[in-house]
CSV table of C-alpha atoms and ligand atoms in Angstrom, one decimal:
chain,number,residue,atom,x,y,z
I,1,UNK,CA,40.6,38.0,0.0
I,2,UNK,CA,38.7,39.2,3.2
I,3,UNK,CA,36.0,40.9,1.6
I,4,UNK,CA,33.8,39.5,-1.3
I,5,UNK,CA,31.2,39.8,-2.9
I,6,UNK,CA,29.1,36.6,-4.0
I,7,UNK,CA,26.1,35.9,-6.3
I,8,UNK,CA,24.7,32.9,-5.8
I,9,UNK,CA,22.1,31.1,-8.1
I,10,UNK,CA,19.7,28.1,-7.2
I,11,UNK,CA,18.0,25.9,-9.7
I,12,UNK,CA,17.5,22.3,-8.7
I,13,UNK,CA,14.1,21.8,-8.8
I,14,UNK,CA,11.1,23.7,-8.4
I,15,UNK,CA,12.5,27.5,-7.1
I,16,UNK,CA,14.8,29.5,-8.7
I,17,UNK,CA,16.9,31.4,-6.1
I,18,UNK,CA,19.2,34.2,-6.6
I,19,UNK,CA,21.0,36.3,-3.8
I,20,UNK,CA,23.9,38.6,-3.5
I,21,UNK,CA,26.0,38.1,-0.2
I,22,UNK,CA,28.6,40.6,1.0
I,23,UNK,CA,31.3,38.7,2.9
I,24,UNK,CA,34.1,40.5,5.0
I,25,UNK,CA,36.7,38.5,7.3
I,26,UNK,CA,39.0,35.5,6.2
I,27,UNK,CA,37.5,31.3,6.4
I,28,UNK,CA,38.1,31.0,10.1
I,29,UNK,CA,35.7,34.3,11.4
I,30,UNK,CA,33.7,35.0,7.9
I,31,UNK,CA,30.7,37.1,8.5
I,32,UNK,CA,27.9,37.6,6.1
I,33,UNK,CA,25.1,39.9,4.8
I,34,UNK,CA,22.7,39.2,2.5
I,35,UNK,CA,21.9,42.5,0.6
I,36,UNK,CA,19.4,40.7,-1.6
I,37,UNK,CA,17.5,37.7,-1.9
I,38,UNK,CA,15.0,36.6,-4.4
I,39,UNK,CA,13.0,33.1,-4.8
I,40,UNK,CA,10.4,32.6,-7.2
I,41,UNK,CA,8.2,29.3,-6.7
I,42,UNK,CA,7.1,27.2,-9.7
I,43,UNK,CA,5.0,25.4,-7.1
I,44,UNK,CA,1.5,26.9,-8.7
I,45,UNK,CA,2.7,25.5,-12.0
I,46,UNK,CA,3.6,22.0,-10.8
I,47,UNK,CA,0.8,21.5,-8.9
I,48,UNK,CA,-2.0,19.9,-11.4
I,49,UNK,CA,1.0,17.2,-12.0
I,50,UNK,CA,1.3,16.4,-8.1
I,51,UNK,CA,4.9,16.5,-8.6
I,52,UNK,CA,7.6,18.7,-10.3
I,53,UNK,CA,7.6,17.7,-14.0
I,54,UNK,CA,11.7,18.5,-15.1
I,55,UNK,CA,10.8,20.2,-18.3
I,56,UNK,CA,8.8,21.9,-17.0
I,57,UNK,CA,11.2,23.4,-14.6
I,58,UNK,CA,13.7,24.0,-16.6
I,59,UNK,CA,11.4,25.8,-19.0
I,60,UNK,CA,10.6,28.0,-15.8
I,61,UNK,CA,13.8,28.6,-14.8
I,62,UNK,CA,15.3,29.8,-17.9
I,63,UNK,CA,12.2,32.3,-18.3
I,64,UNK,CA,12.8,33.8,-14.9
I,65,UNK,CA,16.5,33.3,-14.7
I,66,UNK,CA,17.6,37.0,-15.7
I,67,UNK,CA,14.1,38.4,-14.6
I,68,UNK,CA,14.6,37.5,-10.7
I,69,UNK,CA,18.3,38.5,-11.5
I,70,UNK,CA,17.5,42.5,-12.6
I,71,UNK,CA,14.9,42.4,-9.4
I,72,UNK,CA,17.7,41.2,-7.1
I,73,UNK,CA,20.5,44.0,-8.2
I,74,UNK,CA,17.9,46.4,-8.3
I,75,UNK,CA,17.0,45.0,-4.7
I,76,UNK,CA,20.9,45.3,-3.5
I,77,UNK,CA,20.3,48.8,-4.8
I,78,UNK,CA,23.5,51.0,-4.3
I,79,UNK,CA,25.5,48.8,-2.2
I,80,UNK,CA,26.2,46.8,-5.0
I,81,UNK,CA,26.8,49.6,-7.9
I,82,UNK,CA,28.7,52.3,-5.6
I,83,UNK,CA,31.2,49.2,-4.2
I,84,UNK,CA,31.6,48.1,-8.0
I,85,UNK,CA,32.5,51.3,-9.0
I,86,UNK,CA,35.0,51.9,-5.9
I,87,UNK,CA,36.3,48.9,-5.8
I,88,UNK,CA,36.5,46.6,-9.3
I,89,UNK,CA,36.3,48.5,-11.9
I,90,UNK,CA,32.7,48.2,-12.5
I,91,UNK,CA,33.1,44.4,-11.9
I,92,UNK,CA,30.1,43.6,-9.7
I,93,UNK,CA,30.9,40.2,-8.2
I,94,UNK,CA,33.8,38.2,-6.9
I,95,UNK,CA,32.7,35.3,-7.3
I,96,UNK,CA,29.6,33.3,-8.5
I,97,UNK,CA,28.4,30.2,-6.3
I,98,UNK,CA,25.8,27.8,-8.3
I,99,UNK,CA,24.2,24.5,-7.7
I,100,UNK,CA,25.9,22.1,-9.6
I,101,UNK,CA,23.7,18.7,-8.1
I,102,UNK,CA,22.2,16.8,-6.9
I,103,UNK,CA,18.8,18.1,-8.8
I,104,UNK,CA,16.7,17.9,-12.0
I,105,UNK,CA,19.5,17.5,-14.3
I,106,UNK,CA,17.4,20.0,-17.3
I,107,UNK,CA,16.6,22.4,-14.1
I,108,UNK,CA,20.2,22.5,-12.6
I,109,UNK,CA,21.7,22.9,-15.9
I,110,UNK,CA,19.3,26.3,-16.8
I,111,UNK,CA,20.9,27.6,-13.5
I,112,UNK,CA,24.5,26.7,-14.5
I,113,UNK,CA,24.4,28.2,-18.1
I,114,UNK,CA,23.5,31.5,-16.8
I,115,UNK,CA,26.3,31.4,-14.1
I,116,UNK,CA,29.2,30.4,-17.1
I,117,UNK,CA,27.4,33.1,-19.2
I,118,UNK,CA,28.0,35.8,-16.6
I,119,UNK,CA,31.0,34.4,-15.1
I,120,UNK,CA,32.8,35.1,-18.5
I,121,UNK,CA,31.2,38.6,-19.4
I,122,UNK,CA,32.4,39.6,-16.0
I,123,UNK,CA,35.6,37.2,-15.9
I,124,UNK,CA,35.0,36.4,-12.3
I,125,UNK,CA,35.6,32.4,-11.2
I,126,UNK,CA,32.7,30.1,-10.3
I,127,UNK,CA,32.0,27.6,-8.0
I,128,UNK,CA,29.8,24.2,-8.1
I,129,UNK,CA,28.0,24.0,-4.9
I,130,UNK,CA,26.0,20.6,-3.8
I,131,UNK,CA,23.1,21.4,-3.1
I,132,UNK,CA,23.0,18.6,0.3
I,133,UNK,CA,26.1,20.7,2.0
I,134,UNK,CA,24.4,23.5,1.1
I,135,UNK,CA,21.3,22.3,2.9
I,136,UNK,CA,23.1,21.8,6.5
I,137,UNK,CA,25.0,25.1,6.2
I,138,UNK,CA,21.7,27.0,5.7
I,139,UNK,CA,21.3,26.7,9.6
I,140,UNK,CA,23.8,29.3,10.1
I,141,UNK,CA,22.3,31.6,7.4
I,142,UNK,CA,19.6,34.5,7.5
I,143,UNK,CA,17.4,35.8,4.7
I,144,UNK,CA,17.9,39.3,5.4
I,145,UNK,CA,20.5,41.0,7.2
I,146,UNK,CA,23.8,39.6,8.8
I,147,UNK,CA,25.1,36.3,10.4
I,148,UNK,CA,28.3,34.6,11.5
I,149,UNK,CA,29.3,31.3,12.0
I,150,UNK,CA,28.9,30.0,15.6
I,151,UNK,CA,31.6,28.1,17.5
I,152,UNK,CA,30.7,24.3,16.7
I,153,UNK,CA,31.9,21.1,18.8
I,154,UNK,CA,32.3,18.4,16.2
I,155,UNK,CA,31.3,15.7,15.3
I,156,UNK,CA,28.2,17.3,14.1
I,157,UNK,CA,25.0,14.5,12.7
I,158,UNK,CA,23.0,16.2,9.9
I,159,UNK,CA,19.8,14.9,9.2
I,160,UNK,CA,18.9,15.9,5.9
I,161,UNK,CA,15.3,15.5,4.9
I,162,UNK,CA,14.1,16.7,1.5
I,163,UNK,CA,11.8,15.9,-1.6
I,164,UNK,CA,15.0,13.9,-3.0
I,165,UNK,CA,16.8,13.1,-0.3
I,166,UNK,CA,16.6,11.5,3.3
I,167,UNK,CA,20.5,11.4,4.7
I,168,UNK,CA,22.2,10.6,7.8
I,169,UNK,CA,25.2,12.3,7.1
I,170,UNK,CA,28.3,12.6,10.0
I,171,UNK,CA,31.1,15.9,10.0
I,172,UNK,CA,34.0,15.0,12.2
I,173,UNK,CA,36.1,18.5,10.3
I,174,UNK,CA,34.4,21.5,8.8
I,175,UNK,CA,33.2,20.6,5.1
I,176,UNK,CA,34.2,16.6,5.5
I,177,UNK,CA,31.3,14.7,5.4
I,178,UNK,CA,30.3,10.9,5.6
I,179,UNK,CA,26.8,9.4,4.8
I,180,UNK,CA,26.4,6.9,7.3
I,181,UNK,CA,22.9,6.2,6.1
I,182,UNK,CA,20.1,6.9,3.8
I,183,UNK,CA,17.1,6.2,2.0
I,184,UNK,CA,16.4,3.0,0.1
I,185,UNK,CA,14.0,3.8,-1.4
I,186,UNK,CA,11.9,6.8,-1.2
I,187,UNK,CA,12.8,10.2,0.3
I,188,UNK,CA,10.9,11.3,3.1
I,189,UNK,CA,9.2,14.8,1.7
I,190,UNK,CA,8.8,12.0,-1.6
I,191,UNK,CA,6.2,10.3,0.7
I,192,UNK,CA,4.9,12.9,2.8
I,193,UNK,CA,3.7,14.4,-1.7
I,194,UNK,CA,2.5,11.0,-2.4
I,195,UNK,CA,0.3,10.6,0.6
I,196,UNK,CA,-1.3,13.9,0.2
I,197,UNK,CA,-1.8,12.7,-3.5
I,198,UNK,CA,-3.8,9.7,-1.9
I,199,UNK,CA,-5.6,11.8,0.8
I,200,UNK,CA,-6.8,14.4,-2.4
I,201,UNK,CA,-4.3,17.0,-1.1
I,202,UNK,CA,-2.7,19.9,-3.0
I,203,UNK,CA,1.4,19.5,-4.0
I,204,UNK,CA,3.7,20.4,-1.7
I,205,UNK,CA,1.7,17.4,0.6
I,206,UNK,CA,4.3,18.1,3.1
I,207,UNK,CA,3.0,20.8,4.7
I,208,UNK,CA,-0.5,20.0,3.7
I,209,UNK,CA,-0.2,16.9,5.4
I,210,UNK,CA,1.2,18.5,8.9
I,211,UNK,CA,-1.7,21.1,8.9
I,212,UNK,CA,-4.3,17.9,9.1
I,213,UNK,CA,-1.7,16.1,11.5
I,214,UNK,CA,-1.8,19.3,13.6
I,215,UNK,CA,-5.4,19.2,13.8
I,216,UNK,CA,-5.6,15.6,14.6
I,217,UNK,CA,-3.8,15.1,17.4
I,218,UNK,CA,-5.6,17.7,19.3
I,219,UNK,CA,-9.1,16.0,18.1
I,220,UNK,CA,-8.3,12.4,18.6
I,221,UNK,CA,-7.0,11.0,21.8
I,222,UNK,CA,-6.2,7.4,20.5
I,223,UNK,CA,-5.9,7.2,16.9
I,224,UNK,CA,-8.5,3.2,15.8
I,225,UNK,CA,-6.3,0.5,15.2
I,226,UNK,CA,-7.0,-0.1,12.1
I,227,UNK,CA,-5.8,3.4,10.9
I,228,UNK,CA,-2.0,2.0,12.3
I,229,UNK,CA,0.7,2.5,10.1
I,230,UNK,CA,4.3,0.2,9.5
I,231,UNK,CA,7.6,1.8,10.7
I,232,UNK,CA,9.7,0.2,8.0
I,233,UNK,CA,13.0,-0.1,9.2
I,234,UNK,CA,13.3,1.0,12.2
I,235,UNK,CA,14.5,-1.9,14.1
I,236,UNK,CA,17.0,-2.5,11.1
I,237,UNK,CA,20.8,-2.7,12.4
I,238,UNK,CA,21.9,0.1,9.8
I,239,UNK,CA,20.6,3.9,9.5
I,240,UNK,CA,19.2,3.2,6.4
I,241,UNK,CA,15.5,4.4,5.9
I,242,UNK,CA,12.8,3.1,3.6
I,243,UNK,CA,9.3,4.7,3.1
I,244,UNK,CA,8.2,3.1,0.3
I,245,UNK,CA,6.1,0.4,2.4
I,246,UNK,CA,4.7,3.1,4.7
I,247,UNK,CA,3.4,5.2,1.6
I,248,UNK,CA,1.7,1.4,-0.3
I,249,UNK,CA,-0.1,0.8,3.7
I,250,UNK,CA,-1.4,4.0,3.1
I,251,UNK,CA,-2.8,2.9,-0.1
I,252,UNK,CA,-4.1,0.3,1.2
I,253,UNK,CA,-5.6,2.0,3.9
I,254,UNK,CA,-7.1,4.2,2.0
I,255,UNK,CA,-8.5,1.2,-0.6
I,256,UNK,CA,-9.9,0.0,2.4
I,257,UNK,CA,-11.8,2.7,4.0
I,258,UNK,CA,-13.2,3.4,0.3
I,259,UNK,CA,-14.9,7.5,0.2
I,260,UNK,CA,-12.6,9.3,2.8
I,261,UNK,CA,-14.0,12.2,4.7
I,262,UNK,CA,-12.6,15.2,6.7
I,263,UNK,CA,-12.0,12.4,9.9
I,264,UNK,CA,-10.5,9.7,8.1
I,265,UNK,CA,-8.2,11.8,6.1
I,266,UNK,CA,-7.6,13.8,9.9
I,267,UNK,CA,-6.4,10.1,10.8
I,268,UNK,CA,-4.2,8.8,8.7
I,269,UNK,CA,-2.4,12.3,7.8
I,270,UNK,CA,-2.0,12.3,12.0
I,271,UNK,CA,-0.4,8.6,12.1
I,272,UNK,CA,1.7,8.9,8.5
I,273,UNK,CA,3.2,12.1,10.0
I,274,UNK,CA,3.6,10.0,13.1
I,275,UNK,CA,5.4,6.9,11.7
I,276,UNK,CA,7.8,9.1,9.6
I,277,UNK,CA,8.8,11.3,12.7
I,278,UNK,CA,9.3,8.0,14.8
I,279,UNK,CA,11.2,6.2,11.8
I,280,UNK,CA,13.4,9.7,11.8
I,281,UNK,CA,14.0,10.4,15.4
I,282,UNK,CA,14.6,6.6,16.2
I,283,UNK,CA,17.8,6.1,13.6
I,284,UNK,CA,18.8,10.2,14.5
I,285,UNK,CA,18.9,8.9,18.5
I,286,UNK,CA,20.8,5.7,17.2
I,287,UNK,CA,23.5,7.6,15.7
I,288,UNK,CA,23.9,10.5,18.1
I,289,UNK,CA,24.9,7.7,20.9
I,290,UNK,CA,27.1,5.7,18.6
I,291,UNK,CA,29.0,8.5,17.0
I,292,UNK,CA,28.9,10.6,20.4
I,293,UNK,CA,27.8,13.4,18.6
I,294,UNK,CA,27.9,17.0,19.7
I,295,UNK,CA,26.0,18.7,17.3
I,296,UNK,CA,22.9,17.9,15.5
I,297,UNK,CA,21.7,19.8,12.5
I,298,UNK,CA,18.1,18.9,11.0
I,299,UNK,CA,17.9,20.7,7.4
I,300,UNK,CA,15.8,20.2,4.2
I,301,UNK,CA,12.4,20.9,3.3
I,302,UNK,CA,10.9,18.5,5.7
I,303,UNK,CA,12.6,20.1,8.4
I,304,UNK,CA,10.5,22.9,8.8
I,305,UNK,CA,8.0,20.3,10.0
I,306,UNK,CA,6.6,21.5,13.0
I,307,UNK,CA,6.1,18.0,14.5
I,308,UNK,CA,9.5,17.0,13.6
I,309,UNK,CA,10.8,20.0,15.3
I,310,UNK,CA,9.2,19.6,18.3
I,311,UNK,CA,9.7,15.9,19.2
I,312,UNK,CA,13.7,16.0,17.6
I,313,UNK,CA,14.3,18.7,20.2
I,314,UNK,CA,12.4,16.3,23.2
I,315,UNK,CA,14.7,13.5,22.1
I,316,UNK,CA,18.0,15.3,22.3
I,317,UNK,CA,19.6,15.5,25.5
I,318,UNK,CA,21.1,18.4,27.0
I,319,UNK,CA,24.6,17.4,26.3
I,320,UNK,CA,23.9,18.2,22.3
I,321,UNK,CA,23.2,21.1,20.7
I,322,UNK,CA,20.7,21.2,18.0
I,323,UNK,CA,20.2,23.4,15.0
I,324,UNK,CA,17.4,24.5,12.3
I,325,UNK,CA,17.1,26.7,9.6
I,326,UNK,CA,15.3,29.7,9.7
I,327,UNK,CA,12.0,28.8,8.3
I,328,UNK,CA,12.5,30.4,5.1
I,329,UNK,CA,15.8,28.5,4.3
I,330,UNK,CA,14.2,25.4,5.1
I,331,UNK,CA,13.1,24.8,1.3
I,332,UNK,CA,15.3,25.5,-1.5
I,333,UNK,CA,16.6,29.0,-1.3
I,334,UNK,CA,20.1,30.5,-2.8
I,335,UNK,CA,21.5,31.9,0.3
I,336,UNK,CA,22.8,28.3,1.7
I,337,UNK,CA,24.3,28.3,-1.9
I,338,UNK,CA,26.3,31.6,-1.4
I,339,UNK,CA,27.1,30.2,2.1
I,340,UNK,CA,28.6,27.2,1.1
I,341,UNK,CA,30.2,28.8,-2.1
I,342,UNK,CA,32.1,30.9,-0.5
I,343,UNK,CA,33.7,27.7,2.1
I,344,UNK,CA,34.4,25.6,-1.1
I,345,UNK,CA,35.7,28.6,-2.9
I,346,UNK,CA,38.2,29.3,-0.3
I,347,UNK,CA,39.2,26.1,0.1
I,348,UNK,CA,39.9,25.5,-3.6
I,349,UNK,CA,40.9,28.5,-4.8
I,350,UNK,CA,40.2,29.4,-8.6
I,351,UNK,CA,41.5,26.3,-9.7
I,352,UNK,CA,37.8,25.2,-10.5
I,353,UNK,CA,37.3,26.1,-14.5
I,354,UNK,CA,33.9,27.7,-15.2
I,355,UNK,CA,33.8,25.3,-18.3
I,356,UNK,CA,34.4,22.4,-16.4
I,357,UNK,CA,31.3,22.6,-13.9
I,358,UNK,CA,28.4,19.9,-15.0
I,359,UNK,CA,24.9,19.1,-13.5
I,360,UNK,CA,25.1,16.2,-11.4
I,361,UNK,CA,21.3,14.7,-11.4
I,362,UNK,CA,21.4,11.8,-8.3
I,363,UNK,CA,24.3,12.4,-6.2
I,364,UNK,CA,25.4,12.4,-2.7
I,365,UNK,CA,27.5,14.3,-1.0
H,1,KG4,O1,14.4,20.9,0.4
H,1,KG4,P1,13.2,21.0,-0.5
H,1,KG4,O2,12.6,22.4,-0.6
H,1,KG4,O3,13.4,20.6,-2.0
H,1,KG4,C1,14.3,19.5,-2.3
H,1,KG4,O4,15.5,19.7,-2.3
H,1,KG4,O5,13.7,18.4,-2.5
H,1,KG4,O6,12.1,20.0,0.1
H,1,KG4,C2,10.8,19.9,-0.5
H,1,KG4,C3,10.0,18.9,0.3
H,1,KG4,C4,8.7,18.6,-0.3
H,1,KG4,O7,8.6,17.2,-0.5
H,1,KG4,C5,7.7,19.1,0.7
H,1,KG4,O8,6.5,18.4,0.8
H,1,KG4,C6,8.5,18.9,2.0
H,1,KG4,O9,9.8,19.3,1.6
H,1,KG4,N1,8.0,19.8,3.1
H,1,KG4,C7,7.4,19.3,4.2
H,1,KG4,C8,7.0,20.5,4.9
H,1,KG4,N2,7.3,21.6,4.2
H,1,KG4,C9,7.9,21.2,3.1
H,1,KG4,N3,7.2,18.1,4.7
H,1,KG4,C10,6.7,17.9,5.9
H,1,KG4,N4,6.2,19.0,6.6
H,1,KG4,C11,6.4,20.2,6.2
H,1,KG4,N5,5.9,21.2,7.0
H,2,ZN,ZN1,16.6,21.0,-1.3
């Protein structure tokens, strides 16, 4: 088919994400448009938990499920009804691309449900996306508008860092992937929210966290030695991670110093965000030179990190090239899912069964 039309539908945590993509061209030139996109952000909810509580989400998601979906096909407007009528007998989509995993397992299913639901009425196939894949193909995607898909020299290093996941992962081929390592513990936006919890931050603490960092390293030269933080890891032969033992030194830290003011808190947020960018950047520069990488793509919610950004893009040489998502498809968003739908879609073909497709809480890629 070289021209679809796909609705794509997020649900794996805390967002619930529905666009509508317009595709035209076949797998090896595809180019997109997003006629609609729609997130709506449980974050407000969550927040007096410090974290996203599953039922919670679910409960959410199934609420605002078929609101968000009227608001994005009223968005899409006419494109989507005159081409329905024209083209598929009233049919609106080609194809529906939802998160199948990894995720909250209530949450994901709430997003699944809907697709069979609609899938059948409209008797249109469906296709699990992983939310990870979908993560490093949202550097290629916009929010509004149109995109291609660059010429990329493989092998391509993804470095995915989210709430749930922190991944090394390697591409030698288009949609083959190989995680060569990953979190032992906890993921890296994981510690960034638990941190802020200890510095009396508001959830998401990522981005808290950077604001205070920000600030700090223009205020302090030299951060006191006894705010120093651990690197756990680093040195460590593999490209595993751990974060667990910097987020308990914080603890400590923070036991230590006792009532924390506006400096203290300035401090630590400044060296935590430091030690986690290190930790990051050190195993990232490991792998580029041992896997002679061409292509480095740094996805996730973390990744819209500002520090992250700026000192990934000092540590990669000249000879790579290095891509981001747009800031808005950093964080959970159902245009990578669309993206990467339509790939695995034409790569498998209809065999997928819409009654087969099953949340997958904890997996990898
Ligand atoms: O990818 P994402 O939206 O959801 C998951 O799939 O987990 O990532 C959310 C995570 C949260 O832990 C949040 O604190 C973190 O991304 N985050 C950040 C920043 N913005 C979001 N962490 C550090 N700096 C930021 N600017
Ligand atoms: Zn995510």
């Amino acid at each position: 088919m070289t021209y679809m039309k796909i609705l794509a539908i997020e649900t794996s945590c805390d967002e619930t994400g529905i666009s509508i993509l317009e595709i035209k061209g076949g797998i090896k030139n595809p180019s997109f448009r997003v006629l609609a996109d729609s997130l709506n952000s449980q974050i407000k909810i969550h927040a007096p938990f410090g974290g996203v509580y599953p039922m919670l989400a679910k409960r959410e998601h199934q609420k605002n499920l078929p609101i968000l979906f009227e608001r994005t096909l009223k968005k899409a407007g006419k494109k989507i009804a005159s081409s329905a009528i024209r083209r598929r007998g009233g049919k609106l989509f080609d194809l529906i691309a939802v998160t199948s995993g990894p995720g909250l397992e209530p949450a994901l299913w709430t997003g699944i449900m809907f697709a069979q639901e609609l899938a059948k009425k409209w008797k249109v196939p469906i296709v699990p996306v992983n939310h990870m894949e979908g993560h490093i193909l949202s550097v290629f995607g916009k929010q509004k508008g149109e995109f291609s898909i660059p010429k990329i020299k493989f092998p391509i290093l993804s470095l995915l860092v989210s709430g749930g996941h922190t991944e090394l992962v390697l591409s030698k081929d288009w949609m083959k992937y190989e995680v060569i390592g990953e979190t032992l513990d906890d993921a890296a936006g994981e510690a960034f929210d638990k941190v802020a919890r200890m510095l009396e931050l508001p959830y998401p603490g990522g981005p808290e966290i950077s604001k205070l960092a920000e600030q700090g390293r223009k205020t302090f030269k030299n951060l006191p030695e006894e705010i120093k933080l651990p690197r756990p890891m680093m040195y460590s032969k593999n490209f595993d991670f751990s974060f667990s033992g910097l987020k308990t030194a914080v603890l400590y830290l923070t036991q230590k110093i006792g009532k924390l003011n506006d400096k203290t808190k300035k401090q630590i947020a400044t060296e935590f965000e430091n030690a986690v960018v290190e930790t990051l950047i050190y195993k990232t520069k490991k792998a580029i030179e041992k896997y002679n990488i061409k292509t480095i793509v740094v996805a996730g919610g973390v990744s819209s990190n500002k520090h992250l950004r700026k000192e990934i893009k000092k540590m990669v040489g000249l000879k790579q090239k290095i891509l981001f998502p747009g800031k808005k498809l950093s964080t959970d968003n159902s245009v990578m899912i669309g993206i990467t739908g339509y790939f695995r879609f034409i790569k498998k073909g209809k065999k997928i069964g819409a009654s087969k497709i099953k949340a997958e809480g904890y997996m990898h890629l």
